[in-house]
């Protein structure tokens, strides 16, 4: 499978579990690596002070009564063990780094799959390595239940939850009028272009619009009025969207509205 991946997270740094464990030990040692201080001790300690509360309600006895967030670290405890954690995820990838300073332990996990195993595996490792009381099965019960929830959400995204199509309502403009560059202050740029393509099963050509947004590049099919249907599919996300173009008082296309599942967004023509 050819995948065009353009995720550039964490400053586009490349790493692995061995590097992450080494980095975690530097934090546990307050900036020390191989007997030398490479980071300011006070600065490292400052990152491990809580500045924001992450939970309003009191939690179960396994964890700290209140979880807080420092400068890049989630600060918690698990069965009496202090834990500094940071994790991250993008579609298809997850990472987890847990530091347990009282036991001089660093747990680093990377996975190319959407599963909550990484969020729970550090608790499983602590139970096993430190022989802590077993209060639940973090792998079999929690992992399976929460992972099913993730993929149920993906399945719901793939469903075509569009408004009912109104038949025989053509667009107000020729297809070329929709061609252009559109932008949103957060979601970035979308490029609408016009191409000639062969009709399915024939040698005849037809003009089609295409919707390009970063790695997504989809044919756009007319739905009704000035709304067109596009398909944003990759190796994880399968989303059908309705692109509804807007016309200004001069009769020109000025932008479009689209909903990626979190409410309507407006892209303006540049």
Coordinates of C-alpha atoms in Angstrom, one line a residue:
X1 CA 0.0 0.0 0.0
X2 CA 1.4 3.4 -1.0
X3 CA 0.9 5.9 1.8
X4 CA 1.7 9.6 1.6
X5 CA 2.3 10.5 5.2
X6 CA 3.1 14.2 6.0
X7 CA 2.7 14.2 9.7
X8 CA 5.6 16.3 11.2
X9 CA 5.0 16.2 14.9
X10 CA 7.3 17.2 17.7
X11 CA 9.4 19.4 15.4
X12 CA 9.6 16.6 12.8
X13 CA 12.0 14.7 15.1
X14 CA 12.7 11.0 14.5
X15 CA 13.1 8.8 17.6
X16 CA 12.7 5.3 19.0
X17 CA 12.0 3.6 22.3
X18 CA 15.7 3.5 23.2
X19 CA 16.1 7.2 22.7
X20 CA 12.9 7.9 24.6
X21 CA 14.1 5.8 27.6
X22 CA 17.4 7.6 27.6
X23 CA 15.6 11.0 27.5
X24 CA 13.3 9.8 30.3
X25 CA 16.3 9.0 32.5
X26 CA 17.6 12.5 31.9
X27 CA 14.4 13.9 33.3
X28 CA 14.4 11.5 36.2
X29 CA 18.0 12.6 37.0
X30 CA 17.0 16.3 36.7
X31 CA 19.1 16.9 33.6
X32 CA 22.0 14.5 34.2
X33 CA 23.3 12.2 31.5
X34 CA 26.3 9.8 32.0
X35 CA 27.3 11.7 35.1
X36 CA 27.2 15.1 33.4
X37 CA 24.5 17.8 33.7
X38 CA 23.4 18.6 30.2
X39 CA 20.2 20.5 31.3
X40 CA 19.7 23.0 34.1
X41 CA 18.5 21.1 37.2
X42 CA 16.2 23.9 38.3
X43 CA 14.6 24.2 34.8
X44 CA 13.9 20.4 34.7
X45 CA 12.4 20.5 38.2
X46 CA 10.2 23.5 37.1
X47 CA 8.7 21.4 34.3
X48 CA 7.6 18.8 36.9
X49 CA 5.6 21.3 39.0
X50 CA 1.8 21.2 38.5
X51 CA 0.2 24.3 37.0
X52 CA -3.2 23.1 35.8
X53 CA -5.7 20.7 37.3
X54 CA -6.8 18.0 34.9
X55 CA -9.6 16.4 37.0
X56 CA -12.3 18.1 38.9
X57 CA -13.6 15.0 40.6
X58 CA -11.8 12.8 43.1
X59 CA -10.5 9.7 41.5
X60 CA -10.2 6.1 42.6
X61 CA -7.7 4.9 45.2
X62 CA -5.2 3.7 42.6
X63 CA -4.4 7.2 41.4
X64 CA -3.6 10.6 42.9
X65 CA -6.7 12.4 44.2
X66 CA -6.1 15.2 41.6
X67 CA -4.1 14.8 38.4
X68 CA -2.2 18.0 37.3
X69 CA -0.3 19.1 34.3
X70 CA 3.2 20.7 34.4
X71 CA 5.3 22.1 31.6
X72 CA 4.8 19.2 29.1
X73 CA 4.2 16.5 31.7
X74 CA 1.1 14.9 33.2
X75 CA 1.7 14.5 36.9
X76 CA 0.0 11.6 38.7
X77 CA 0.6 8.6 41.0
X78 CA -0.3 5.0 40.7
X79 CA -0.6 2.8 43.7
X80 CA 1.9 5.0 45.6
X81 CA 4.3 5.4 42.7
X82 CA 4.8 9.0 41.3
X83 CA 4.4 9.0 37.5
X84 CA 5.3 11.7 35.0
X85 CA 3.7 11.0 31.7
X86 CA 3.4 12.3 28.2
X87 CA 1.6 10.7 25.2
X88 CA 0.5 11.6 21.8
X89 CA -1.4 10.3 18.8
X90 CA -2.3 11.0 15.2
X91 CA -4.5 8.7 13.0
X92 CA -2.7 5.4 12.9
X93 CA 0.0 6.1 15.4
X94 CA 0.3 6.4 19.2
X95 CA 3.1 7.0 21.7
X96 CA 3.5 6.8 25.5
X97 CA 6.3 7.8 27.8
X98 CA 6.0 7.2 31.6
X99 CA 8.6 8.1 34.1
X100 CA 8.6 6.5 37.6
X101 CA 11.3 8.3 39.6
X102 CA 10.8 6.5 42.9
X103 CA 11.7 3.2 41.2
X104 CA 14.2 4.6 38.7
X105 CA 12.0 3.2 35.9
X106 CA 11.2 4.6 32.4
X107 CA 8.5 3.0 30.2
X108 CA 8.4 4.0 26.5
X109 CA 5.9 2.6 24.0
X110 CA 5.4 3.3 20.3
X111 CA 2.8 1.7 18.0
X112 CA 1.6 2.1 14.4
X113 CA -2.0 1.3 15.3
X114 CA -4.9 3.1 17.0
X115 CA -5.2 1.3 20.3
X116 CA -5.3 2.4 23.9
X117 CA -2.9 -0.3 24.8
X118 CA -0.2 2.2 25.2
X119 CA -2.2 4.2 27.7
X120 CA -2.7 1.2 29.9
X121 CA 0.5 -0.8 29.4
X122 CA 2.5 1.3 31.8
X123 CA 0.1 0.3 34.6
X124 CA 0.4 -3.4 33.6
X125 CA 4.2 -3.1 33.6
X126 CA 4.3 -1.4 37.0
X127 CA 2.0 -4.1 38.4
X128 CA 4.4 -6.9 37.1
X129 CA 7.8 -5.4 37.7
X130 CA 7.1 -3.8 41.1
X131 CA 4.8 -6.6 42.2
X132 CA 2.0 -4.2 43.0
X133 CA -1.5 -5.5 44.0
X134 CA -3.4 -6.6 40.9
X135 CA -6.7 -4.7 40.9
X136 CA -7.7 -5.2 37.3
X137 CA -6.5 -6.6 34.0
X138 CA -5.2 -3.6 32.1
X139 CA -4.5 -5.6 28.9
X140 CA -7.5 -7.9 28.4
X141 CA -10.4 -5.9 29.8
X142 CA -9.5 -2.2 29.5
X143 CA -7.5 -2.4 26.3
X144 CA -10.2 -4.3 24.4
X145 CA -13.1 -2.2 25.6
X146 CA -11.5 1.1 24.9
X147 CA -10.0 0.1 21.5
X148 CA -13.4 -1.1 20.3
X149 CA -14.7 2.4 21.1
X150 CA -12.0 4.0 18.9
X151 CA -12.9 1.9 15.9
X152 CA -16.6 2.3 16.4
X153 CA -16.0 6.1 16.2
X154 CA -14.1 5.5 12.9
X155 CA -17.0 3.5 11.6
X156 CA -19.5 6.3 12.4
X157 CA -17.2 8.8 10.6
X158 CA -17.3 6.6 7.5
X159 CA -21.1 6.7 7.3
X160 CA -22.5 9.1 4.8
X161 CA -24.6 11.3 7.2
X162 CA -25.6 13.9 4.6
X163 CA -28.8 15.9 4.2
X164 CA -31.3 14.3 1.9
X165 CA -30.5 14.9 -1.7
X166 CA -33.0 17.1 -3.7
X167 CA -33.2 15.7 -7.3
X168 CA -32.9 17.8 -10.4
X169 CA -31.3 20.8 -8.8
X170 CA -28.3 21.8 -10.9
X171 CA -25.4 24.0 -9.8
X172 CA -25.7 27.8 -10.3
X173 CA -22.4 28.0 -12.1
X174 CA -20.3 26.2 -14.6
X175 CA -17.8 23.9 -13.0
X176 CA -14.9 26.2 -13.8
X177 CA -16.4 28.9 -11.6
X178 CA -15.7 26.8 -8.5
X179 CA -12.0 26.3 -9.3
X180 CA -9.6 28.2 -7.0
X181 CA -7.7 28.3 -3.8
X182 CA -9.6 28.5 -0.5
X183 CA -8.3 28.9 3.0
X184 CA -9.3 28.6 6.7
X185 CA -7.2 30.2 9.5
X186 CA -6.9 26.8 11.3
X187 CA -7.5 24.1 8.8
X188 CA -5.3 25.7 6.1
X189 CA -5.7 25.5 2.3
X190 CA -8.0 23.6 0.0
X191 CA -7.5 23.6 -3.7
X192 CA -10.4 23.0 -6.1
X193 CA -9.3 22.1 -9.6
X194 CA -11.0 20.9 -12.8
X195 CA -9.8 17.9 -14.8
X196 CA -11.1 15.8 -17.7
X197 CA -11.6 12.1 -16.8
X198 CA -12.9 9.1 -18.7
X199 CA -16.4 8.1 -17.7
X200 CA -16.6 4.7 -16.0
X201 CA -16.5 1.9 -18.6
X202 CA -16.3 4.2 -21.6
X203 CA -13.8 6.2 -23.6
X204 CA -15.9 9.3 -23.3
X205 CA -14.4 12.2 -21.3
X206 CA -16.2 14.3 -18.7
X207 CA -15.1 17.3 -16.6
X208 CA -14.8 16.7 -12.9
X209 CA -13.9 18.8 -9.9
X210 CA -11.3 17.7 -7.4
X211 CA -10.9 18.6 -3.8
X212 CA -7.3 18.6 -2.5
X213 CA -6.5 19.2 1.2
X214 CA -3.0 18.2 2.2
X215 CA -2.8 14.4 1.4
X216 CA -6.5 14.0 0.6
X217 CA -7.2 14.3 -3.1
X218 CA -10.8 13.4 -4.0
X219 CA -13.1 13.6 -7.0
X220 CA -16.1 15.9 -6.2
X221 CA -19.6 14.8 -7.4
X222 CA -22.5 17.2 -7.7
X223 CA -25.1 16.6 -5.0
X224 CA -27.7 19.4 -5.3
X225 CA -27.7 23.2 -5.9
X226 CA -24.2 24.4 -5.2
X227 CA -23.3 21.5 -2.9
X228 CA -20.9 18.7 -4.0
X229 CA -19.9 15.4 -2.3
X230 CA -16.3 14.6 -1.6
X231 CA -14.6 11.5 -0.2
X232 CA -11.7 11.9 2.2
X233 CA -10.2 8.5 2.5
X234 CA -6.8 7.3 3.7
X235 CA -5.5 4.2 5.5
X236 CA -7.3 5.3 8.7
X237 CA -9.9 8.0 8.0
X238 CA -12.9 7.4 5.8
X239 CA -15.1 10.5 5.7
X240 CA -17.8 11.6 3.3
X241 CA -18.3 15.4 3.3
X242 CA -20.6 17.9 1.6
X243 CA -18.9 21.0 0.2
X244 CA -21.4 23.8 -0.1
X245 CA -20.2 26.7 -2.2
X246 CA -21.4 30.3 -1.5
X247 CA -22.0 33.1 -4.1
X248 CA -21.4 36.8 -3.3
X249 CA -23.7 39.7 -4.4
X250 CA -21.7 40.0 -7.6
X251 CA -22.6 36.4 -8.6
X252 CA -19.1 35.0 -8.0
X253 CA -18.1 32.1 -5.9
X254 CA -16.6 33.5 -2.7
X255 CA -16.1 30.4 -0.5
X256 CA -17.6 27.2 0.8
X257 CA -18.8 25.6 4.0
X258 CA -17.9 22.1 5.1
X259 CA -18.4 19.9 8.2
X260 CA -15.6 17.5 9.1
X261 CA -17.7 16.1 12.0
X262 CA -17.1 18.9 14.5
X263 CA -19.4 21.6 13.2
X264 CA -19.5 23.7 10.0
X265 CA -16.3 25.5 8.9
X266 CA -16.1 28.3 6.3
X267 CA -13.3 28.5 3.8
X268 CA -12.8 31.8 2.0
X269 CA -11.6 32.1 -1.6
X270 CA -8.2 33.7 -1.9

